[in-house]
Tab-separated table of C-alpha atoms in Angstrom:
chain	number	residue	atom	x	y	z
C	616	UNK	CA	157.061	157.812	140.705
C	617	UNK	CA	155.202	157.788	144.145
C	618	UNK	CA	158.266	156.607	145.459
C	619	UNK	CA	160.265	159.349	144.056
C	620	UNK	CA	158.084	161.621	145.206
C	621	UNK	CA	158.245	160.719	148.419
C	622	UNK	CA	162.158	160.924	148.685
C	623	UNK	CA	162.062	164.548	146.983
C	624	UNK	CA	159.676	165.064	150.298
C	625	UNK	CA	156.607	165.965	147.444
C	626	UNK	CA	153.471	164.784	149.131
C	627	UNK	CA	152.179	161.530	147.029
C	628	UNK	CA	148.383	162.678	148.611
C	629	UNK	CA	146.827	165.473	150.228
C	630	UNK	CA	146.609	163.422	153.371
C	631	UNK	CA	150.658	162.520	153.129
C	632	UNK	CA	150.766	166.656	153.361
C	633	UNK	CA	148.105	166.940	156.435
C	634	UNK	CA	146.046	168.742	154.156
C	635	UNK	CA	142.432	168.232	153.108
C	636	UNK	CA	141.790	167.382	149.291
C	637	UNK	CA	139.991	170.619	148.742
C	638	UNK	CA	138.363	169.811	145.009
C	639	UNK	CA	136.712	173.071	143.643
C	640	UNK	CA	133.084	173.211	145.114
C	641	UNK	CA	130.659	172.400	142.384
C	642	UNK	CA	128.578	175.523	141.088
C	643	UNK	CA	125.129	175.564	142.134
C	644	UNK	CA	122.411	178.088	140.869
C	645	UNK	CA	121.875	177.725	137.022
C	646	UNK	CA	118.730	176.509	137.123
C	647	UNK	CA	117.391	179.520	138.926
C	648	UNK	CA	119.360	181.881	137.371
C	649	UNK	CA	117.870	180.593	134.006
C	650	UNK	CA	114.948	181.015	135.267
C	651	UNK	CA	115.338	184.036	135.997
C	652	UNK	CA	116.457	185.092	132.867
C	653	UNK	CA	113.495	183.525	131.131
C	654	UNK	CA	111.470	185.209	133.705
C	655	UNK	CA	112.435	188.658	133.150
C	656	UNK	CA	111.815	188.266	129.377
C	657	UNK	CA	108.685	186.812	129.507
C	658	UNK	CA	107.992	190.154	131.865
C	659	UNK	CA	109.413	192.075	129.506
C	660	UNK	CA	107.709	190.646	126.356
C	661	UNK	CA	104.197	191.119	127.690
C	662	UNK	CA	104.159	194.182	129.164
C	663	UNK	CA	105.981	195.286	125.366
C	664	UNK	CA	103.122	193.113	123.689
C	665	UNK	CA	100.072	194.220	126.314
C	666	UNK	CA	101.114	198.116	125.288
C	667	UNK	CA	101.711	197.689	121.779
C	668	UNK	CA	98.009	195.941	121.658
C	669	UNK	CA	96.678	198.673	123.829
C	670	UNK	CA	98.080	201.771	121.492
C	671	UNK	CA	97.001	200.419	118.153
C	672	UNK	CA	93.628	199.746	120.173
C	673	UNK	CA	93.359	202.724	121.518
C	674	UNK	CA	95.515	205.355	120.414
C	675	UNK	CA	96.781	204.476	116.868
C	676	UNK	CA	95.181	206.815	114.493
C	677	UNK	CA	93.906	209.407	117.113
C	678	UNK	CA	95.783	212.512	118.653
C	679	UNK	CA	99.123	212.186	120.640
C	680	UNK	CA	97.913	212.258	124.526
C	681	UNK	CA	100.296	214.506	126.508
C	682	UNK	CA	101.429	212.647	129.724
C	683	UNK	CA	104.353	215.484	131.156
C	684	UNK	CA	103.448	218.983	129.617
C	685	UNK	CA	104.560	219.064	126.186
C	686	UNK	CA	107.948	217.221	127.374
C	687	UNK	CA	106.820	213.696	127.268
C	688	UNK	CA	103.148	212.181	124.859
C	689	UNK	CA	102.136	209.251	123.697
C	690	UNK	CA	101.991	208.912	119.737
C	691	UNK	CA	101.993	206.189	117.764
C	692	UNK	CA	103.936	205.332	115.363
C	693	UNK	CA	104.832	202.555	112.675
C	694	UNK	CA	108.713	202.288	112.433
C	695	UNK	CA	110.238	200.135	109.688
C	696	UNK	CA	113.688	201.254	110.530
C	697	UNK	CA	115.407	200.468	113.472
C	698	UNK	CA	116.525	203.533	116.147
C	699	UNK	CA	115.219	206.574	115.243
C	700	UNK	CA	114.097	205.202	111.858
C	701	UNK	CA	117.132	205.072	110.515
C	702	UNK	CA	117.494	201.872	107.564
C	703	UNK	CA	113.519	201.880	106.869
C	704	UNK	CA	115.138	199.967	103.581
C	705	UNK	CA	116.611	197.271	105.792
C	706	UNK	CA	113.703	195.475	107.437
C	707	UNK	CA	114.785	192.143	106.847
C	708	UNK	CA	118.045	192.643	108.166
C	709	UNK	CA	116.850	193.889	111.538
C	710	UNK	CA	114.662	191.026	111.962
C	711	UNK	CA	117.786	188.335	111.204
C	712	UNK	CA	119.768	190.662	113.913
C	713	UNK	CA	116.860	189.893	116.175
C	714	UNK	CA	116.802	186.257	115.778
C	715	UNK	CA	120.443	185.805	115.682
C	716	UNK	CA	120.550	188.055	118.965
C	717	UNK	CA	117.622	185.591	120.674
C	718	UNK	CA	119.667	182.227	119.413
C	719	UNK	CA	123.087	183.832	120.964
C	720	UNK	CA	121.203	184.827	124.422
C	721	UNK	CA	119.545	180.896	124.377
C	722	UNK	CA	122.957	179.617	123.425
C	723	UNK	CA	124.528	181.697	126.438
C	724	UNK	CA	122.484	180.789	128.668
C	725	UNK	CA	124.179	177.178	129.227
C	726	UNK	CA	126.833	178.796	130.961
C	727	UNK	CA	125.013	181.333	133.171
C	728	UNK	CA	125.550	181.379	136.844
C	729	UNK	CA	125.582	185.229	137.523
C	730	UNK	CA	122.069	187.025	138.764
C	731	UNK	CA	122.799	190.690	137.397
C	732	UNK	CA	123.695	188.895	133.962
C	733	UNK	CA	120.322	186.811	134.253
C	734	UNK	CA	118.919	190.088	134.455
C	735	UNK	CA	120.186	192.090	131.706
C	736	UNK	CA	120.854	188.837	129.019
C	737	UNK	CA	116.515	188.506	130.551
C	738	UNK	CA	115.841	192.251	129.440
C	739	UNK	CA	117.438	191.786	125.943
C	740	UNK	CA	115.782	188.715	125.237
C	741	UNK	CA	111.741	190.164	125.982
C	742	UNK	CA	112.869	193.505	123.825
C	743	UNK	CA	114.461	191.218	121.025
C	744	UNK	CA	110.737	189.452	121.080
C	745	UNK	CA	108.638	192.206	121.364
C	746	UNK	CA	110.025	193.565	118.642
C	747	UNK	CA	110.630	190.671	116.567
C	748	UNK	CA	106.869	189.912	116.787
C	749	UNK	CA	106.094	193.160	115.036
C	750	UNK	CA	108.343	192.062	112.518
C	751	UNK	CA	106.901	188.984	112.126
C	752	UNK	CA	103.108	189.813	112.247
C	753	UNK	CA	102.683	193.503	111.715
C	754	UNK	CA	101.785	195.063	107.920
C	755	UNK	CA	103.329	195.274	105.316
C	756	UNK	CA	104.421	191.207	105.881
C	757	UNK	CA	105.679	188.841	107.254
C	758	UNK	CA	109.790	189.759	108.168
C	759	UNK	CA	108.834	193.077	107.228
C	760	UNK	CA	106.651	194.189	109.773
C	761	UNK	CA	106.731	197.602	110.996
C	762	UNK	CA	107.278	197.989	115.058
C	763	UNK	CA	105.046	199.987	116.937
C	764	UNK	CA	106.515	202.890	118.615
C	765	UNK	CA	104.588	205.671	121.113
C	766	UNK	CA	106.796	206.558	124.003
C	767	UNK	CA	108.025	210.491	122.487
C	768	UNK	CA	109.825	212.475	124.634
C	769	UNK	CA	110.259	216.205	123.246
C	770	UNK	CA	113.516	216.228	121.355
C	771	UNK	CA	114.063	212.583	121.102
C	772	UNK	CA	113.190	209.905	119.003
C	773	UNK	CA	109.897	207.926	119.438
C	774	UNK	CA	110.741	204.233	120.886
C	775	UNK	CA	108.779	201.179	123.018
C	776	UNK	CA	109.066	198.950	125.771
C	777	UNK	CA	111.089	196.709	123.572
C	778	UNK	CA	113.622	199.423	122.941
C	779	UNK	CA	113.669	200.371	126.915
C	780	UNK	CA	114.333	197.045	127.656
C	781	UNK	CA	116.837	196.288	125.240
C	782	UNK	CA	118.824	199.910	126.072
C	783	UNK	CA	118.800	198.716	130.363
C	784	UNK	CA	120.165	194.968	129.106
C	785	UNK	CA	123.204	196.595	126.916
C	786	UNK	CA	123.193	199.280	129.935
C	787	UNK	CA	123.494	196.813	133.017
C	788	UNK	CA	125.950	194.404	130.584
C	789	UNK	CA	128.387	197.343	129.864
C	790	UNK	CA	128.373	197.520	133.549
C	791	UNK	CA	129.030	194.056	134.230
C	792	UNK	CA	131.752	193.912	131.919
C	793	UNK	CA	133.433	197.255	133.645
C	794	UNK	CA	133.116	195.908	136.620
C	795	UNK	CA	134.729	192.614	135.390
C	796	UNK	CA	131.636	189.938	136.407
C	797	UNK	CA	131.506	186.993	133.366
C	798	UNK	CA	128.267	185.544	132.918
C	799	UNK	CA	129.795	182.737	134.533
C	800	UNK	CA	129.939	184.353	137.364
C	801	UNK	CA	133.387	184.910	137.470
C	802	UNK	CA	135.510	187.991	138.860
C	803	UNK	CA	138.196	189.528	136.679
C	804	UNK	CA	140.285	192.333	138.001
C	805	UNK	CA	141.957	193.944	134.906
């Protein structure tokens, strides 16, 4: 076959051609990139879990404080449901979406060699746990915990650290994905 080649004029090695094997370079970076994605959860988890503590400490059971005017107070809340309370009934479910969510995000995390997606995969991850410890721990019971809520803009729904984490994540991944970075760290242009 070499021999063929050879007559054909096919270069039997990259030094028959002149050329330099060039074998792809081998990717570098997971580690830290992990790390960095376990780093911005564990950020985001305890800040979520140091303000949850704080309001029922503090403000659960006591008048709204107003932070902005009337535009923006703090009032706690217990919310069974998920976003803006909706499926109160449905408890359970949201805390198997959690878990499944956290076990996808571990799973995915094999493969990760892009920063931004560190970050965003790092903010869904602390949110999913922040809330999925009120689920676990907080009254009525266990997997049926109520989260605690106190962030309430006027007009809006009342939310958590949790929830603004988990909103930038699925923010900064939709943006990612538009702009065609994998969390490989590949580049698509579509």
């Amino acid at each position: 076959m070499a021999e063929a080649e050879r007559i054909i004029g096919t270069p039997d090695t990259p030094e028959d051609s002149g050329e330099r094997a060039s074998a792809p370079a081998p990717r570098t970076g997971r580690g830290r990139r992990i790390a960095v994605l376990f780093a911005v959860a564990a950020f985001a988890y305890a800040l979520d879990l140091g303000s949850k503590l704080l309001v029922v400490a503090k403000l659960e059971h006591h008048a709204p404080i107003q932070l902005v005017g009337d535009l923006l107070e703090l009032h706690a809340i217990r919310n069974p449901g998920a976003a803006f309370g909706f499926g109160a009934a449905f408890t359970i479910i949201f805390t198997v979406i959690a878990v499944a969510v956290i076990v996808v995000i571990v799973r995915l995390s094999r493969k990760l060699y892009s920063f931004p997606w560190a970050v965003a995969l790092g903010l869904l991850l602390g949110g999913a746990l922040g809330n999925l410890t009120d689920r676990i721990f907080r009254a009525p019971g266990v997997f049926q915990g109520e989260v605690v809520d106190f962030i309430a803009p006027r007009g809006f729904a009342v939310f958590n650290l949790a929830d603004s984490a988990i909103v930038c994540g699925g923010i900064l991944i939709v943006l990612l994905s538009f702009r065609g970075l994998d969390p490989d760290g590949t580049v698509h242009k579509d």
